[in-house]
């Protein structure tokens, strides 16, 4: 098997996740820009408040799209746990974006729609890198991860040493990504 074929086989699921995540992110970004600009330039709401309100609306869309489309092949560890973690991590992403907007507006004194949007794009780019990494690490867990108690959010003890959830729940292997995902995610 050639090196290119091996690389494609090993990372095809990651490329597919990135493409879906990027599509959801692009739509969420359009929502953020439209609502943020509408509030900031149209209704004269402050730049941080405008971005905060827009981000909350876009985050709701993003959670649903990522849960039921981008990461649908990953284990579901409880809607409440995922929802709280997703919004908490998006809160960190919001803070990252707000730092760029606040620095541009309040420290550099760059006022107006153009500078607001430049800071929004740069801040969103940095926050997106954090979000992708953190969703995969803490929110949408791979199928080989230990099960999580929905009430506490803590991992449950495995049934026996060396037994993975994929071994316990063979019906999960029906998805084309599951067969290779557990092994590949462990290496990444």
Coordinates of C-alpha atoms in Angstrom, one line a residue:
X1 CA 0.0 0.0 0.0
X2 CA 1.4 3.4 -0.9
X3 CA 2.2 6.1 1.6
X4 CA -0.5 8.4 0.2
X5 CA -3.1 5.6 0.5
X6 CA -2.0 4.8 4.0
X7 CA -2.3 8.5 5.0
X8 CA -5.7 8.8 3.3
X9 CA -7.0 5.7 5.1
X10 CA -5.6 6.9 8.5
X11 CA -6.9 10.5 8.3
X12 CA -10.0 10.2 6.1
X13 CA -12.3 10.5 9.1
X14 CA -10.4 13.5 10.4
X15 CA -10.7 15.3 7.1
X16 CA -14.4 14.5 6.9
X17 CA -14.9 15.8 10.5
X18 CA -12.9 19.0 9.7
X19 CA -15.0 19.6 6.5
X20 CA -18.3 19.2 8.4
X21 CA -17.0 21.2 11.4
X22 CA -15.9 23.9 8.9
X23 CA -19.3 24.0 7.2
X24 CA -21.1 24.3 10.5
X25 CA -18.6 26.9 11.6
X26 CA -19.1 28.9 8.4
X27 CA -22.8 29.0 8.9
X28 CA -22.4 29.9 12.6
X29 CA -20.0 32.7 11.6
X30 CA -22.5 34.1 9.1
X31 CA -25.1 34.1 11.9
X32 CA -22.6 35.8 14.2
X33 CA -21.6 38.5 11.7
X34 CA -25.2 39.2 10.6
X35 CA -26.6 39.5 14.1
X36 CA -23.5 41.2 15.5
X37 CA -23.3 43.8 12.8
X38 CA -27.1 44.3 12.9
X39 CA -26.9 45.1 16.6
X40 CA -23.6 47.0 16.5
X41 CA -24.0 49.2 13.4
X42 CA -27.8 49.0 13.0
X43 CA -29.0 49.4 16.5
X44 CA -25.8 51.1 18.0
X45 CA -25.3 48.4 20.7
X46 CA -21.7 48.2 22.0
X47 CA -19.3 45.9 20.2
X48 CA -18.8 43.4 23.0
X49 CA -22.5 43.1 23.8
X50 CA -23.3 42.7 20.1
X51 CA -20.8 39.9 19.6
X52 CA -21.9 38.2 22.9
X53 CA -25.6 38.1 21.9
X54 CA -24.7 37.0 18.3
X55 CA -22.4 34.3 19.6
X56 CA -25.0 32.8 22.0
X57 CA -27.5 32.5 19.1
X58 CA -24.8 31.0 16.7
X59 CA -23.7 28.6 19.5
X60 CA -27.1 27.1 19.8
X61 CA -27.2 26.4 16.1
X62 CA -23.6 25.1 16.2
X63 CA -24.3 22.6 19.1
X64 CA -27.2 21.1 17.3
X65 CA -25.4 20.8 13.9
X66 CA -22.2 19.4 15.4
X67 CA -24.0 16.9 17.7
X68 CA -26.3 15.5 15.0
X69 CA -24.1 15.9 11.9
X70 CA -20.4 16.5 12.4
X71 CA -19.8 14.3 15.4
X72 CA -22.8 12.0 15.1
X73 CA -20.5 8.9 14.9
X74 CA -19.1 9.6 18.3
X75 CA -20.6 8.4 21.6
X76 CA -23.4 10.3 23.2
X77 CA -22.6 10.9 26.8
X78 CA -25.8 12.6 27.9
X79 CA -27.4 15.7 26.4
X80 CA -27.1 17.7 29.6
X81 CA -23.3 17.0 30.0
X82 CA -22.6 17.7 26.3
X83 CA -24.7 20.9 26.3
X84 CA -23.1 22.3 29.4
X85 CA -19.6 21.5 28.3
X86 CA -20.2 22.7 24.7
X87 CA -21.5 26.1 26.0
X88 CA -18.7 26.4 28.6
X89 CA -16.1 25.8 25.9
X90 CA -17.9 28.2 23.6
X91 CA -17.7 30.7 26.4
X92 CA -13.9 30.3 26.4
X93 CA -14.1 30.8 22.6
X94 CA -16.2 33.9 23.1
X95 CA -13.7 35.3 25.6
X96 CA -10.9 34.7 23.0
X97 CA -12.9 36.6 20.3
X98 CA -14.0 39.4 22.8
X99 CA -10.3 39.9 23.6
X100 CA -9.5 40.7 20.0
X101 CA -12.6 42.9 19.6
X102 CA -12.0 44.7 22.9
X103 CA -8.3 45.2 22.2
X104 CA -9.0 46.6 18.7
X105 CA -11.8 48.9 19.9
X106 CA -10.7 50.0 23.4
X107 CA -6.9 49.8 23.4
X108 CA -6.1 50.6 19.7
X109 CA -9.1 53.0 19.4
X110 CA -10.0 51.4 16.0
X111 CA -13.7 52.3 15.8
X112 CA -16.2 51.4 13.1
X113 CA -17.6 48.4 11.2
X114 CA -14.5 47.6 9.3
X115 CA -12.3 47.3 12.3
X116 CA -15.0 45.5 14.3
X117 CA -15.2 42.9 11.5
X118 CA -11.5 42.5 11.1
X119 CA -11.1 41.8 14.9
X120 CA -14.1 39.5 14.7
X121 CA -12.6 37.4 11.9
X122 CA -9.2 37.1 13.6
X123 CA -10.7 36.4 17.0
X124 CA -13.1 33.8 15.5
X125 CA -10.2 32.1 13.7
X126 CA -8.2 31.7 16.9
X127 CA -11.3 30.6 18.9
X128 CA -12.2 28.1 16.2
X129 CA -8.9 26.2 16.6
X130 CA -9.6 26.0 20.3
X131 CA -13.2 24.9 19.8
X132 CA -12.4 22.0 17.4
X133 CA -9.7 20.7 19.7
X134 CA -11.8 21.0 22.8
X135 CA -15.0 19.5 21.4
X136 CA -13.1 16.4 20.3
X137 CA -11.3 16.2 23.6
X138 CA -14.2 16.8 26.1
X139 CA -17.6 17.0 24.5
X140 CA -18.0 14.5 21.6
X141 CA -15.9 11.6 22.8
X142 CA -14.6 8.8 20.6
X143 CA -16.4 5.5 20.8
X144 CA -13.5 3.9 22.6
X145 CA -13.6 6.3 25.5
X146 CA -14.8 5.1 28.8
X147 CA -18.5 5.7 29.4
X148 CA -19.5 8.8 31.2
X149 CA -22.1 9.0 34.0
X150 CA -24.7 11.5 32.7
X151 CA -25.5 12.7 36.2
X152 CA -21.9 13.5 37.4
X153 CA -20.1 13.9 34.0
X154 CA -17.3 11.7 35.3
X155 CA -16.0 8.6 33.5
X156 CA -17.3 5.3 34.8
X157 CA -15.0 2.4 35.7
X158 CA -14.6 -0.1 32.8
X159 CA -16.3 -3.5 33.1
X160 CA -13.0 -5.4 32.8
X161 CA -9.4 -4.5 32.0
X162 CA -8.8 -4.2 28.3
X163 CA -12.5 -4.1 27.4
X164 CA -13.5 -1.0 25.4
X165 CA -17.0 0.3 24.9
X166 CA -16.8 -0.6 21.2
X167 CA -16.3 -4.2 22.4
X168 CA -19.3 -4.1 24.7
X169 CA -21.6 -2.4 22.2
X170 CA -20.9 -4.0 18.8
X171 CA -23.9 -2.2 17.2
X172 CA -21.8 1.0 17.3
X173 CA -19.4 -0.5 14.8
X174 CA -22.0 -0.2 12.0
X175 CA -20.9 3.3 11.2
X176 CA -18.1 3.4 8.6
X177 CA -16.0 5.7 10.7
X178 CA -16.2 3.7 13.9
X179 CA -14.1 0.8 12.6
X180 CA -10.9 2.9 12.3
X181 CA -11.8 5.9 14.5
X182 CA -11.0 4.5 17.9
X183 CA -7.5 3.3 16.9
X184 CA -6.7 6.5 14.9
X185 CA -8.0 8.9 17.6
X186 CA -5.8 7.2 20.2
X187 CA -2.8 7.9 18.1
X188 CA -3.6 11.6 17.4

